[in-house]
XYZ file of C-alpha atoms in Angstrom:
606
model
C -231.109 168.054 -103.095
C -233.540 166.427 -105.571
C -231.092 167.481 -107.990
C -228.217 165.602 -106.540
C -230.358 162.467 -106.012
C -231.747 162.409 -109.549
C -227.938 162.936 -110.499
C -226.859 159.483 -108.398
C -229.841 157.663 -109.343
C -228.210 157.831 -112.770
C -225.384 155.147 -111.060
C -228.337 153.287 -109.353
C -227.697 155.125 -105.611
C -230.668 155.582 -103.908
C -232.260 153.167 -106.195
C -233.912 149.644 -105.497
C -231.419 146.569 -105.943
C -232.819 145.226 -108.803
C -236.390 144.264 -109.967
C -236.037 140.963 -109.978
C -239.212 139.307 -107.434
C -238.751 138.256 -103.859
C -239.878 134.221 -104.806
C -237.014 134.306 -107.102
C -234.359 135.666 -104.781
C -233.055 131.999 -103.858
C -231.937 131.457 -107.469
C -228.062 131.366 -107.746
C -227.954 133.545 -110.940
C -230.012 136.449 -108.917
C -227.838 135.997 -105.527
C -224.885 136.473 -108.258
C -226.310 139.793 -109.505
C -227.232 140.890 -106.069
C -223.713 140.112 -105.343
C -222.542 142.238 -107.918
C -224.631 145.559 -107.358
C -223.055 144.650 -103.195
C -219.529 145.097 -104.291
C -220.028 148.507 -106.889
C -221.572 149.699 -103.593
C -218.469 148.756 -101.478
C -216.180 149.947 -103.576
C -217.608 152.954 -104.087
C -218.336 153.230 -100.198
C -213.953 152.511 -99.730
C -212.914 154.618 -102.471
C -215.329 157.572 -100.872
C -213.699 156.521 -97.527
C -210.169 156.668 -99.031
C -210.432 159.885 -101.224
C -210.066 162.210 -98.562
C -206.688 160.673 -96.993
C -205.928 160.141 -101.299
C -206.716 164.648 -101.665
C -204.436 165.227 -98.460
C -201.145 162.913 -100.274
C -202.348 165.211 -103.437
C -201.296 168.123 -101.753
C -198.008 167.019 -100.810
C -197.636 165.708 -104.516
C -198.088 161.930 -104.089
C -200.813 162.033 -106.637
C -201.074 158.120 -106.836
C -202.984 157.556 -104.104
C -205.348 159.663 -105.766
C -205.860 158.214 -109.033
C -205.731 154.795 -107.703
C -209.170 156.021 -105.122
C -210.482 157.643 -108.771
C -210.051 153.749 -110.298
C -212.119 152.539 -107.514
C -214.803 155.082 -107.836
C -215.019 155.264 -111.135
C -215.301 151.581 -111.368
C -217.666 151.021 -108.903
C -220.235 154.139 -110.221
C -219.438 152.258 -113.597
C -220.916 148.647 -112.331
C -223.342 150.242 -110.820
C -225.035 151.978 -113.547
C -224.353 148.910 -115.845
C -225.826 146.760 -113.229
C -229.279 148.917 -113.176
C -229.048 148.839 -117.044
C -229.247 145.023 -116.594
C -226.355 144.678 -118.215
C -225.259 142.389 -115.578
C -221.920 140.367 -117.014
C -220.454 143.996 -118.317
C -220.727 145.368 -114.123
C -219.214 142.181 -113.267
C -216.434 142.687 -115.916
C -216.157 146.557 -114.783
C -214.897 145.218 -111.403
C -211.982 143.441 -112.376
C -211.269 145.552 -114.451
C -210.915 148.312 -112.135
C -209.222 145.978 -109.298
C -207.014 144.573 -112.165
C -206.390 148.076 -113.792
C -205.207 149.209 -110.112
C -202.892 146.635 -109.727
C -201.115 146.970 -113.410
C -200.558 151.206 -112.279
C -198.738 149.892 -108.920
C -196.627 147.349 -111.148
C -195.306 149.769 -113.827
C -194.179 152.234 -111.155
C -192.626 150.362 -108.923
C -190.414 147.489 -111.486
C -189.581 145.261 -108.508
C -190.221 141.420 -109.080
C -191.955 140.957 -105.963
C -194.380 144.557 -105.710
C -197.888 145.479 -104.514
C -199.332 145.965 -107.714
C -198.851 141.891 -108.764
C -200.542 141.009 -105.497
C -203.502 142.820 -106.448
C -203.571 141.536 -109.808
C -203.906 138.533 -109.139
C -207.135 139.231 -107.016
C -208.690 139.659 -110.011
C -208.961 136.424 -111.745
C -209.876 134.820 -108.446
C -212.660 137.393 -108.574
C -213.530 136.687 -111.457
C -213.554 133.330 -111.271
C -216.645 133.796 -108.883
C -218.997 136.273 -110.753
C -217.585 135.465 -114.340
C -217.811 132.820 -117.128
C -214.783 130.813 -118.201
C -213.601 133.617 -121.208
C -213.320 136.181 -118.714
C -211.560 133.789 -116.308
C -208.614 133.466 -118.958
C -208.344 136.602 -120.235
C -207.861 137.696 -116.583
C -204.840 134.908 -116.373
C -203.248 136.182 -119.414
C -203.590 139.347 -117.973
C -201.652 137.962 -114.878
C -199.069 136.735 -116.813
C -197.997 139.374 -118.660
C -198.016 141.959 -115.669
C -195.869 139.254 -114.546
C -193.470 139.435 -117.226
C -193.419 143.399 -117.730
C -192.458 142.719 -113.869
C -189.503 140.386 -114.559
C -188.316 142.781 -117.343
C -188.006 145.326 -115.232
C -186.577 143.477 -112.570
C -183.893 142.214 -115.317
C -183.575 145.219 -117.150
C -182.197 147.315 -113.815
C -185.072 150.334 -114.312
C -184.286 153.187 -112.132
C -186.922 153.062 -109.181
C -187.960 156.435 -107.340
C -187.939 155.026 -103.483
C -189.918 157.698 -102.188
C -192.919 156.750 -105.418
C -191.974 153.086 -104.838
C -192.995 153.967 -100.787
C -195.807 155.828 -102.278
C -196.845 152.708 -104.484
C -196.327 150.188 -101.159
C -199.349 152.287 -99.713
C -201.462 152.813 -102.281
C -200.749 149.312 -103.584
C -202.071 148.184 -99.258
C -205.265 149.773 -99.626
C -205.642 148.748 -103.419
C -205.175 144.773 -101.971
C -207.345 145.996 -98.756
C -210.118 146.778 -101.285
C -209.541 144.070 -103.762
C -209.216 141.862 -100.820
C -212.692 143.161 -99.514
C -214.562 142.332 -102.509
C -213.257 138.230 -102.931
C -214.591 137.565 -99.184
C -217.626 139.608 -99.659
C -218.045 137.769 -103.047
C -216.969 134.544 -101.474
C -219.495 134.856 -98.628
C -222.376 135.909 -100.405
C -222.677 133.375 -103.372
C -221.807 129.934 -100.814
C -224.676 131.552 -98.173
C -226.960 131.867 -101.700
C -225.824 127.979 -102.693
C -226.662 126.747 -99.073
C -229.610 128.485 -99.120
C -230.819 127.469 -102.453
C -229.862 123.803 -101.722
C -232.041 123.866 -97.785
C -234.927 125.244 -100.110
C -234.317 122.434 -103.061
C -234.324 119.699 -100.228
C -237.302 121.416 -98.316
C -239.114 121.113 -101.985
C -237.948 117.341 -102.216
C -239.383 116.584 -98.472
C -242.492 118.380 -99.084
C -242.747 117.102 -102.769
C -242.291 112.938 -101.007
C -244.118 113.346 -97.834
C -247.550 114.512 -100.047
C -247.404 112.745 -103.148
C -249.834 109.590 -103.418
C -247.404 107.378 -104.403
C -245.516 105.573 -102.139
C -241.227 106.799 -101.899
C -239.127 104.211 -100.442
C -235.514 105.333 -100.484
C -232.660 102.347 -100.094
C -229.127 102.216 -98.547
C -226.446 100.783 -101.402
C -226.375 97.535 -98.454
C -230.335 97.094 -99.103
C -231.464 98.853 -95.887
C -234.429 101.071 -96.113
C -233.977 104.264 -95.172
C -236.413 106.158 -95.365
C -240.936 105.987 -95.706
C -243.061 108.513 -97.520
C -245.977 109.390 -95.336
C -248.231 107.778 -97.634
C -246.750 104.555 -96.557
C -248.992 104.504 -93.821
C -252.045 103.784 -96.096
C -250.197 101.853 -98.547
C -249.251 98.999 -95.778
C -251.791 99.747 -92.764
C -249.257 100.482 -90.403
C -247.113 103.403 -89.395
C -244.244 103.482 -91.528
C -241.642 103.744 -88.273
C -242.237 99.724 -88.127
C -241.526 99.248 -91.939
C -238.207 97.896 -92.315
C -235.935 95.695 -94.917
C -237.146 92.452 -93.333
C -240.608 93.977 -92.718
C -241.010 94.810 -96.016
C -239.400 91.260 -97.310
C -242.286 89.267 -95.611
C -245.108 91.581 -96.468
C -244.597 90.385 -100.078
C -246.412 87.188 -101.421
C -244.198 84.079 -101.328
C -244.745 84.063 -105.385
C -243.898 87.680 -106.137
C -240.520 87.542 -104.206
C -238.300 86.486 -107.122
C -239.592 88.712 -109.206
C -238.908 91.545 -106.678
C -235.302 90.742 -105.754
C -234.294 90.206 -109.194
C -235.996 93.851 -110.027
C -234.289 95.254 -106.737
C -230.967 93.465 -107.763
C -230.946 95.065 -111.128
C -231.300 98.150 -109.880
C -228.810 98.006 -106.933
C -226.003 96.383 -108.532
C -226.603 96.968 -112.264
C -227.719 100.434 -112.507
C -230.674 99.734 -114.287
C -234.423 100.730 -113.699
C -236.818 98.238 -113.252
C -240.352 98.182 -113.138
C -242.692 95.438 -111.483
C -246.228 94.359 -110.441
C -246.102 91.992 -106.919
C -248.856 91.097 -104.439
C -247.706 92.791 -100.856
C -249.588 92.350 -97.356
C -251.872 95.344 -96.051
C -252.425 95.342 -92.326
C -256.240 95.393 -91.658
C -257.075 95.400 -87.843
C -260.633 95.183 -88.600
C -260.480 92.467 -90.824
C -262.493 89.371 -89.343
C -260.276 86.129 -88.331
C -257.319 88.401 -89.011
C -256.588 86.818 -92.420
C -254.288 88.689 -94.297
C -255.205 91.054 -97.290
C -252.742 91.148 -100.063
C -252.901 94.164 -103.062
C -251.741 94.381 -106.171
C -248.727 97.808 -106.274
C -247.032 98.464 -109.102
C -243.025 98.873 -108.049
C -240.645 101.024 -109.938
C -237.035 101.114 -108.662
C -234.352 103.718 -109.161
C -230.723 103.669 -108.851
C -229.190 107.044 -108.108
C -226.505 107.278 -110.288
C -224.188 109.879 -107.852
C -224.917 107.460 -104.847
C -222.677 104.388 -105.251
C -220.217 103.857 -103.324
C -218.275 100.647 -104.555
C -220.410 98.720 -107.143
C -223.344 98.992 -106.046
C -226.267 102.028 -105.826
C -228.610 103.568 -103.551
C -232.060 102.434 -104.931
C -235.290 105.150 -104.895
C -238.890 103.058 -105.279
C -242.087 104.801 -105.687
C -244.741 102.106 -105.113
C -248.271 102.454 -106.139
C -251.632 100.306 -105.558
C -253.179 99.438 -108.912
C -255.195 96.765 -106.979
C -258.264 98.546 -109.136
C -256.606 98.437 -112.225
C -255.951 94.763 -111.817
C -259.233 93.590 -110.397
C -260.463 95.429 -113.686
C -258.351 93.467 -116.119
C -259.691 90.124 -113.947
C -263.458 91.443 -114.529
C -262.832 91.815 -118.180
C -261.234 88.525 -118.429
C -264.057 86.909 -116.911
C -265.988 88.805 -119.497
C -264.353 87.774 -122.471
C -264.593 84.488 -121.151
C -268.188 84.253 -120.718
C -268.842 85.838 -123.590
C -266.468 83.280 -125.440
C -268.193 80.200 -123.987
C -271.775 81.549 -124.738
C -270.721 81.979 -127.929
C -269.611 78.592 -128.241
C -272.717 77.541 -126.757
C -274.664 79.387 -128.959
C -272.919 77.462 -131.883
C -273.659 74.565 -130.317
C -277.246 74.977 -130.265
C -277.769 76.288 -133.527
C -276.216 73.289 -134.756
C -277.741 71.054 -132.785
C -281.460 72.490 -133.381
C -280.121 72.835 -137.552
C -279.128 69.042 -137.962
C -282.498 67.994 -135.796
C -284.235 70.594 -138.516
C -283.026 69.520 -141.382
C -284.175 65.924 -141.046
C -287.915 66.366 -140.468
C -287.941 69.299 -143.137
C -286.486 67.092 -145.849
C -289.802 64.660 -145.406
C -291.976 67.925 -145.031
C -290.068 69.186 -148.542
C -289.892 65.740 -149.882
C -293.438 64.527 -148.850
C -295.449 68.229 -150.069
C -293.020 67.895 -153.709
C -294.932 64.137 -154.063
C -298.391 65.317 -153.280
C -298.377 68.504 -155.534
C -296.980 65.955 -158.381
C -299.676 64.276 -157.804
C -298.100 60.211 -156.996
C -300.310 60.060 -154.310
C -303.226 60.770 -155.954
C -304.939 63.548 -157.659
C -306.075 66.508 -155.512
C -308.162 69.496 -155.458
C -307.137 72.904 -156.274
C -307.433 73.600 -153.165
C -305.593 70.907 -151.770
C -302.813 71.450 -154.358
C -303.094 75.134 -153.531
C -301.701 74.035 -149.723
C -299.728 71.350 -150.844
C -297.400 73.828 -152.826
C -297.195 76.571 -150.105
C -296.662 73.709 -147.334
C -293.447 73.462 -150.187
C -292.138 76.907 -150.409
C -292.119 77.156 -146.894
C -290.610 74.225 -146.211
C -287.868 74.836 -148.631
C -287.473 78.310 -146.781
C -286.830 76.973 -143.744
C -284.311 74.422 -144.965
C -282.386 77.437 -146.011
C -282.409 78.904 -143.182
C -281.552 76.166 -141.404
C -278.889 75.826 -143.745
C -277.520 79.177 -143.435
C -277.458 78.657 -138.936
C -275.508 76.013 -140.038
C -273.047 77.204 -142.575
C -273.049 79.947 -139.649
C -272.157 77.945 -136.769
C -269.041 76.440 -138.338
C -267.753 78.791 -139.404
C -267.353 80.657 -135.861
C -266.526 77.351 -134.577
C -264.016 77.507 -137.089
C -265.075 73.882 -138.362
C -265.983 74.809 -141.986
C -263.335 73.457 -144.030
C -262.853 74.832 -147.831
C -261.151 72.540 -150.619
C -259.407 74.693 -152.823
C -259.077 74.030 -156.935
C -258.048 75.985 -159.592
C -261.282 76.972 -161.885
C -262.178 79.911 -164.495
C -263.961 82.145 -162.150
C -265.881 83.776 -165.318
C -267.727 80.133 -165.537
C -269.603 80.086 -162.108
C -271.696 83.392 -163.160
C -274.162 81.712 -165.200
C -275.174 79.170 -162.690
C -275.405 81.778 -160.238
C -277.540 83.827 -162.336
C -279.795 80.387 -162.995
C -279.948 80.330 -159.104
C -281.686 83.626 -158.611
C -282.982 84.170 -162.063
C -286.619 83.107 -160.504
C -286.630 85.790 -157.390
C -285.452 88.521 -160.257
C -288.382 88.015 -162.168
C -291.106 88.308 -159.612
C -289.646 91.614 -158.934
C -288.698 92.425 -162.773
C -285.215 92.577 -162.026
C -282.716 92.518 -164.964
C -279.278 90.586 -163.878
C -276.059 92.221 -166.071
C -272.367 90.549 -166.255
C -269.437 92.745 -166.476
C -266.504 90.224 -166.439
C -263.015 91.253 -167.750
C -261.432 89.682 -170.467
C -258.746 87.343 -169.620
C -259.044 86.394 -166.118
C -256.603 83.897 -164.559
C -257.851 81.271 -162.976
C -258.443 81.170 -158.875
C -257.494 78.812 -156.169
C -260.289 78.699 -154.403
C -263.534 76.510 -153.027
C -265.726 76.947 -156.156
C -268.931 76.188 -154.045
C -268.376 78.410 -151.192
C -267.367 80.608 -154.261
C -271.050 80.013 -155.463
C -272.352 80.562 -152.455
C -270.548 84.196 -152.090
C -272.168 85.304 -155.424
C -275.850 84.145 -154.429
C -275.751 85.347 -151.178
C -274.892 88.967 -152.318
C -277.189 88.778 -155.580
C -280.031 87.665 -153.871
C -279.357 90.430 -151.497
C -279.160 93.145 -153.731
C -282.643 91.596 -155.169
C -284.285 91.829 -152.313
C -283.033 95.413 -151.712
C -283.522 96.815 -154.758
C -286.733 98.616 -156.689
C -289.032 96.944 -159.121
C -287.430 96.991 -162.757
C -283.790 97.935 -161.513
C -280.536 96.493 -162.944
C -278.211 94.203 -160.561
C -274.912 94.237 -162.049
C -272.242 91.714 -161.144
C -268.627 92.785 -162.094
C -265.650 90.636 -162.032
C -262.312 91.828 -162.796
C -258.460 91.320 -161.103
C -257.764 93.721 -158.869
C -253.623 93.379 -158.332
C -253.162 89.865 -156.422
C -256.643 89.625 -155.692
C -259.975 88.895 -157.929
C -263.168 91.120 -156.973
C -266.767 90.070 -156.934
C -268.415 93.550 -157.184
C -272.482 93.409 -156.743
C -273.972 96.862 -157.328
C -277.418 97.884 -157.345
C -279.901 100.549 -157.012
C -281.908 99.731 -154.191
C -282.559 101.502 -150.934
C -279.020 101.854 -149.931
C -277.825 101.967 -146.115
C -277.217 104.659 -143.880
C -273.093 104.722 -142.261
C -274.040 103.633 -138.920
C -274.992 100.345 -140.806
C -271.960 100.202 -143.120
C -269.568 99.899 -139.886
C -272.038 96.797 -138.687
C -271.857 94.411 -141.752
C -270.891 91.296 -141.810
C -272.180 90.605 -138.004
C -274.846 88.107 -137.402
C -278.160 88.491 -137.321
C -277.831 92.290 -137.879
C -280.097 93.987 -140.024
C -280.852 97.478 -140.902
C -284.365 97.256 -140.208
C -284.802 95.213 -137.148
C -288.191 95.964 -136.273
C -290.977 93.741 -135.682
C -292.586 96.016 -138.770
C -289.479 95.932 -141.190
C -290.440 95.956 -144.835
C -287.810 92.853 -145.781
C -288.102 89.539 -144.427
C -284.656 87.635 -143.632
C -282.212 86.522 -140.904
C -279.225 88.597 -141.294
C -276.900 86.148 -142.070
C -276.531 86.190 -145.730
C -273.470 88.714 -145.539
C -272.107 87.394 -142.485
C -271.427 83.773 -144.457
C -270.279 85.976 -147.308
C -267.898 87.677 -144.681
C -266.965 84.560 -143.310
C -265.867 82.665 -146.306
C -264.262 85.439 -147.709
C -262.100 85.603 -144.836
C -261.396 82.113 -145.304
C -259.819 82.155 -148.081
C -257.719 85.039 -147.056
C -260.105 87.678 -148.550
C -262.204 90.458 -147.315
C -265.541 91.879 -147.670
C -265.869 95.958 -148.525
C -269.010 97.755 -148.839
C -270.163 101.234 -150.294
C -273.610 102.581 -149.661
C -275.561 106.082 -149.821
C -279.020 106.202 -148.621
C -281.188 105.725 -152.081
C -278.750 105.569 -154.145
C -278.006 101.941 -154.016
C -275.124 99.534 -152.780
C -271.911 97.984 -154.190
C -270.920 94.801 -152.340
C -267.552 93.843 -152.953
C -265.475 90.605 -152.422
C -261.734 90.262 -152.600
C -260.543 86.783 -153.398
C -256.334 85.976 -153.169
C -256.211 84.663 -156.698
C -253.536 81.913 -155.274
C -255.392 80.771 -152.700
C -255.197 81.633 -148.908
C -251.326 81.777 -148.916
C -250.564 84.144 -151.921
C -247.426 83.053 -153.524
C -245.851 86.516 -155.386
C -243.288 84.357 -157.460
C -246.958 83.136 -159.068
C -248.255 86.485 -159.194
C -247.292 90.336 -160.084
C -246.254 92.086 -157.411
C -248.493 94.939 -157.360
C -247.363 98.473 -155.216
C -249.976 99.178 -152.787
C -251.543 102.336 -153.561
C -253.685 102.376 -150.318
C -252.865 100.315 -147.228
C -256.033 98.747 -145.530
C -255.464 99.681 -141.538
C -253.962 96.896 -139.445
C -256.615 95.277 -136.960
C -256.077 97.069 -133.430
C -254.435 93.643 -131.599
C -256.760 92.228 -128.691
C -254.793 92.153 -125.362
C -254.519 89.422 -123.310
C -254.750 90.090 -119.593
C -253.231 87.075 -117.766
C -255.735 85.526 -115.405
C -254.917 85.489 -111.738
C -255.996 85.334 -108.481
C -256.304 89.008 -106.723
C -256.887 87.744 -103.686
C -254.686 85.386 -101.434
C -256.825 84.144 -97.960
């Protein structure tokens, strides 16, 4: 017996179905393979049915019956085995074969125009029509035709027709339809029942999917209507969504935002088009005191479905979402930038305030300690002369640095104005030199000039110019060792001129590097910090610079010394090419990330 069963398991009796898992049994291609191992099993369970009646005909020599219940067997076995193989397509094909193979032995027995063996035939494109793609689907018509013409030959023709085998093939040919018959309704049956099942369990999956997402799902008639509230409605608008309809939902929007929504809703309904849109809408608050109402910000994205529209116009889907957070964010960060924009101002405003009433009582303190250490007022001690000249270095400190809070302040109020002129940028280094040449020899600093040959001249302010050069050379003298080299190199560098100041001082770390050019910063900030100064040299180097349409670049390694590099457009702020060469950009500076700017609104309507 085991025997016998290992023997059928070979054609998959006995066997599972297939191994495909129960959560994907809804899937239309499995229902179409389970559909396909039903029918091998029914025609193997009509052909076992039919063989006995098929072995009695043999015995009175009507051996069609016979072979006809052998097609069907064999065919079905045949699926079978190719279905367990997962050769899924082949079974399929194995079928009509074997229904269409039946049919073509009933229509070359019996030559008649109108026989048994054409009816069954044609079964088999319509069943393949169901389990097959479209290549099998003609082949099977051609197939149809031409049994239909070997039909109408014979008819034509005259063949001589045996009644008692054409009587023989009316019988056969009945069961052959009976079986053929069979399989189209069991086909038929089986693979709608899988498509209405599969399509309960898609909309199941699209109920469950909008009744538990967060966002809001509105759905919208092609006439406007609503139709239909997401549970999450409820918490969206306070209220249970059974009261939310069209004109419900109309006046819970703010009296501004209405437009705005129509239009969106409009686009969407009547042109097709998805829209998306940020309006204030009313939230029902029964606790709220004095009942005033409470309006949030949701962010409204509307939908047309493209295979609802009846007419010219669409049913609308909109998934609504509260980004009341999001918004009173961008208002906090608004009111930020704004504070921080009018301290600012207000700090330039002070500093130039407290500079101008500086300077004024400085130049007498300057002026006044110059006279007595010259001695106009009278001759004084060593001592006295002693204090009279440090009264006048600090003095003359200070004034700088009230000069440089200055020079600061207008430029962030953007009120420092440069005068362009064309000028030999080669002659300003020696004057610059003369400038610090006194701070590099208390230190024993040696100042070098590496200028290139044949420089054009620059459009530029020549005394901001200046003051770029003395700025950075007095920096790199105050960073650098006693008895280094400051070197100042000028050279054209494509449309641009570079003021390179290297030295070999102290260096600064990276975290620094990405801070230069603010004010006030310095990379010893410390009460203790080895150098004295303000921090605003390089920031009125950065400043000017970026007046003229330049930019400041620095290079630094931690005692090995810094390079401080300005790039000047040699035309001027607006570089003209037709004046210059048009050099190809070998490296592309990185465009500045662009500074949103929220709009300012109110969040709250009371």
């Amino acid at each position: 017996m085991s025997k016998v069963m290992r023997s059928l398991g070979i054609f998959g009796i006995g066997g599972r179905d297939d191994g495909t898992p129960a959560a994907s049994a809804q899937r239309p291609d499995v229902l179409r393979r389970k559909t396909i191992a039903n029918n091998a099993r029914l025609m193997i369970a009509v052909s076992v049915v039919f063989m006995p009646f098929a072995m009695w005909a043999l015995a009175s020599q009507a051996a069609l019956g016979f072979a006809i219940a052998c097609v069907g067997l064999g065919g079905g076995m045949l699926s079978l085995s190719l279905y367990h193989r997962t050769r899924y397509d082949d079974a399929a094909l194995a079928q009509v074969v074997a229904v269409m193979g039946s049919g073509l032995v009933l229509t070359l027995l019996d030559m008649r125009l109108a026989d048994m063996g054409l009816i069954v035939i044609v079964m088999g494109p319509v069943l393949a029509a169901l389990l097959m793609g479209p290549a099998v689907r003609l082949w099977s018509w051609l197939a149809v035709v031409l049994a239909l013409v070997l039909g109408a030959v014979g008819a034509l023709l005259g063949l001589p027709s045996d009644l008692g085998l054409a009587n023989e093939a009316m019988l056969s040919g009945t069961a052959a339809f009976f079986l053929a018959a069979l399989l189209v309704a069991h086909t038929t049956h089986h693979i709608n029942a899988g498509y209405v099942v599969h399509d309960k369990a898609q909309l199941n999956a699209y109920r469950h999917l909008v009744e538990h997402v967060q966002d809001t799902v509105l759905c919208f008639s092609t006439e406007g209507e609503l139709l239909s509230a997401s549970r999450s409605a409820e918490t969206l608008f306070g209220c249970p969504r059974y009261q939310l309809t069209t004109g419900s939902l109309g006046e819970r929007l703010h009296v501004m935002d209405r437009p705005a929504y129509l239009t969106a809703f409009a686009d969407a309904n009547q042109g097709g088009k998805s829209r998306s849109i940020e309006v204030r809408m009313r939230r029902d608050d029964p606790h709220a005191a004095g009942g005033m109402p409470h309006f949030i910000w949701v962010e409204a994205h509307f939908s047309p479905i493209r295979d609802q529209m009846v007419g010219t116009r669409y049913e609308v889907t909109a998934l609504l979402r509260d980004v009341t957070e999001r918004k009173d964010a961008e208002a906090a960060m608004t009111e930020a930038r704004h504070s921080a924009e009018e301290a600012s101002q207000a700090k330039s405003r002070f500093l130039a305030t407290i500079g101008h009433e500086l300077r004024t009582p400085l130049n007498a303190v300057v002026g006044f300690s110059e006279m007595m250490t010259s001695g106009i007022g009278g001759e004084l001690s060593p001592t006295h002369r002693e204090y009279a000249g440090l009264i006048h270095q600090s003095g003359k400190h200070l004034l700088d640095v009230v000069g440089m809070l200055l020079d600061m302040s207008r430029i962030e109020a953007g009120k420092f104005e440069i005068s362009t002129a064309r000028f030999q940028p080669d002659d300003i280094v020696p004057a610059c030199f003369a400038m610090v040449d006194a701070m590099a020899k208390t230190r024993s600093i040696t100042l070098e000039a590496q200028i290139e040959s044949g420089l054009p001249m620059v459009l530029a302010d020549e005394r901001a110019c200046r003051q770029i050069l003395i700025n950075l050379l007095s920096n790199a003298i105050k960073f650098s060792h006693v008895g280094d080299t400051v070197t100042l190199v000028v050279k054209r560098q494509g449309q641009s001129l570079s003021f390179a100041v290297r030295d070999q001082g102290i260096g600064m770390a990276p975290m620094a590097l990405e801070r230069i050019g603010e004010p006030f910063f310095q990379a010893q900030d410390g009460l203790n910090r080895q150098y004295e100064g303000t921090g605003l040299g390089l920031s009125i180097v950065k400043g000017l610079a970026e007046l003229h349409g330049g930019a400041l670049r620095a290079m630094s390694e931690i005692g090995a010394g810094t390079t401080m590099t300005v790039l000047l457009p040699i035309n001027g702020p607006a570089t003209k090419l037709e004046e210059t060469v048009e050099v190809l950009p070998l490296h592309r500076e990185p465009a500045a990330a662009p500074i949103n700017s929220w709009q300012n609104e109110k969040r709250k309507a009371q």
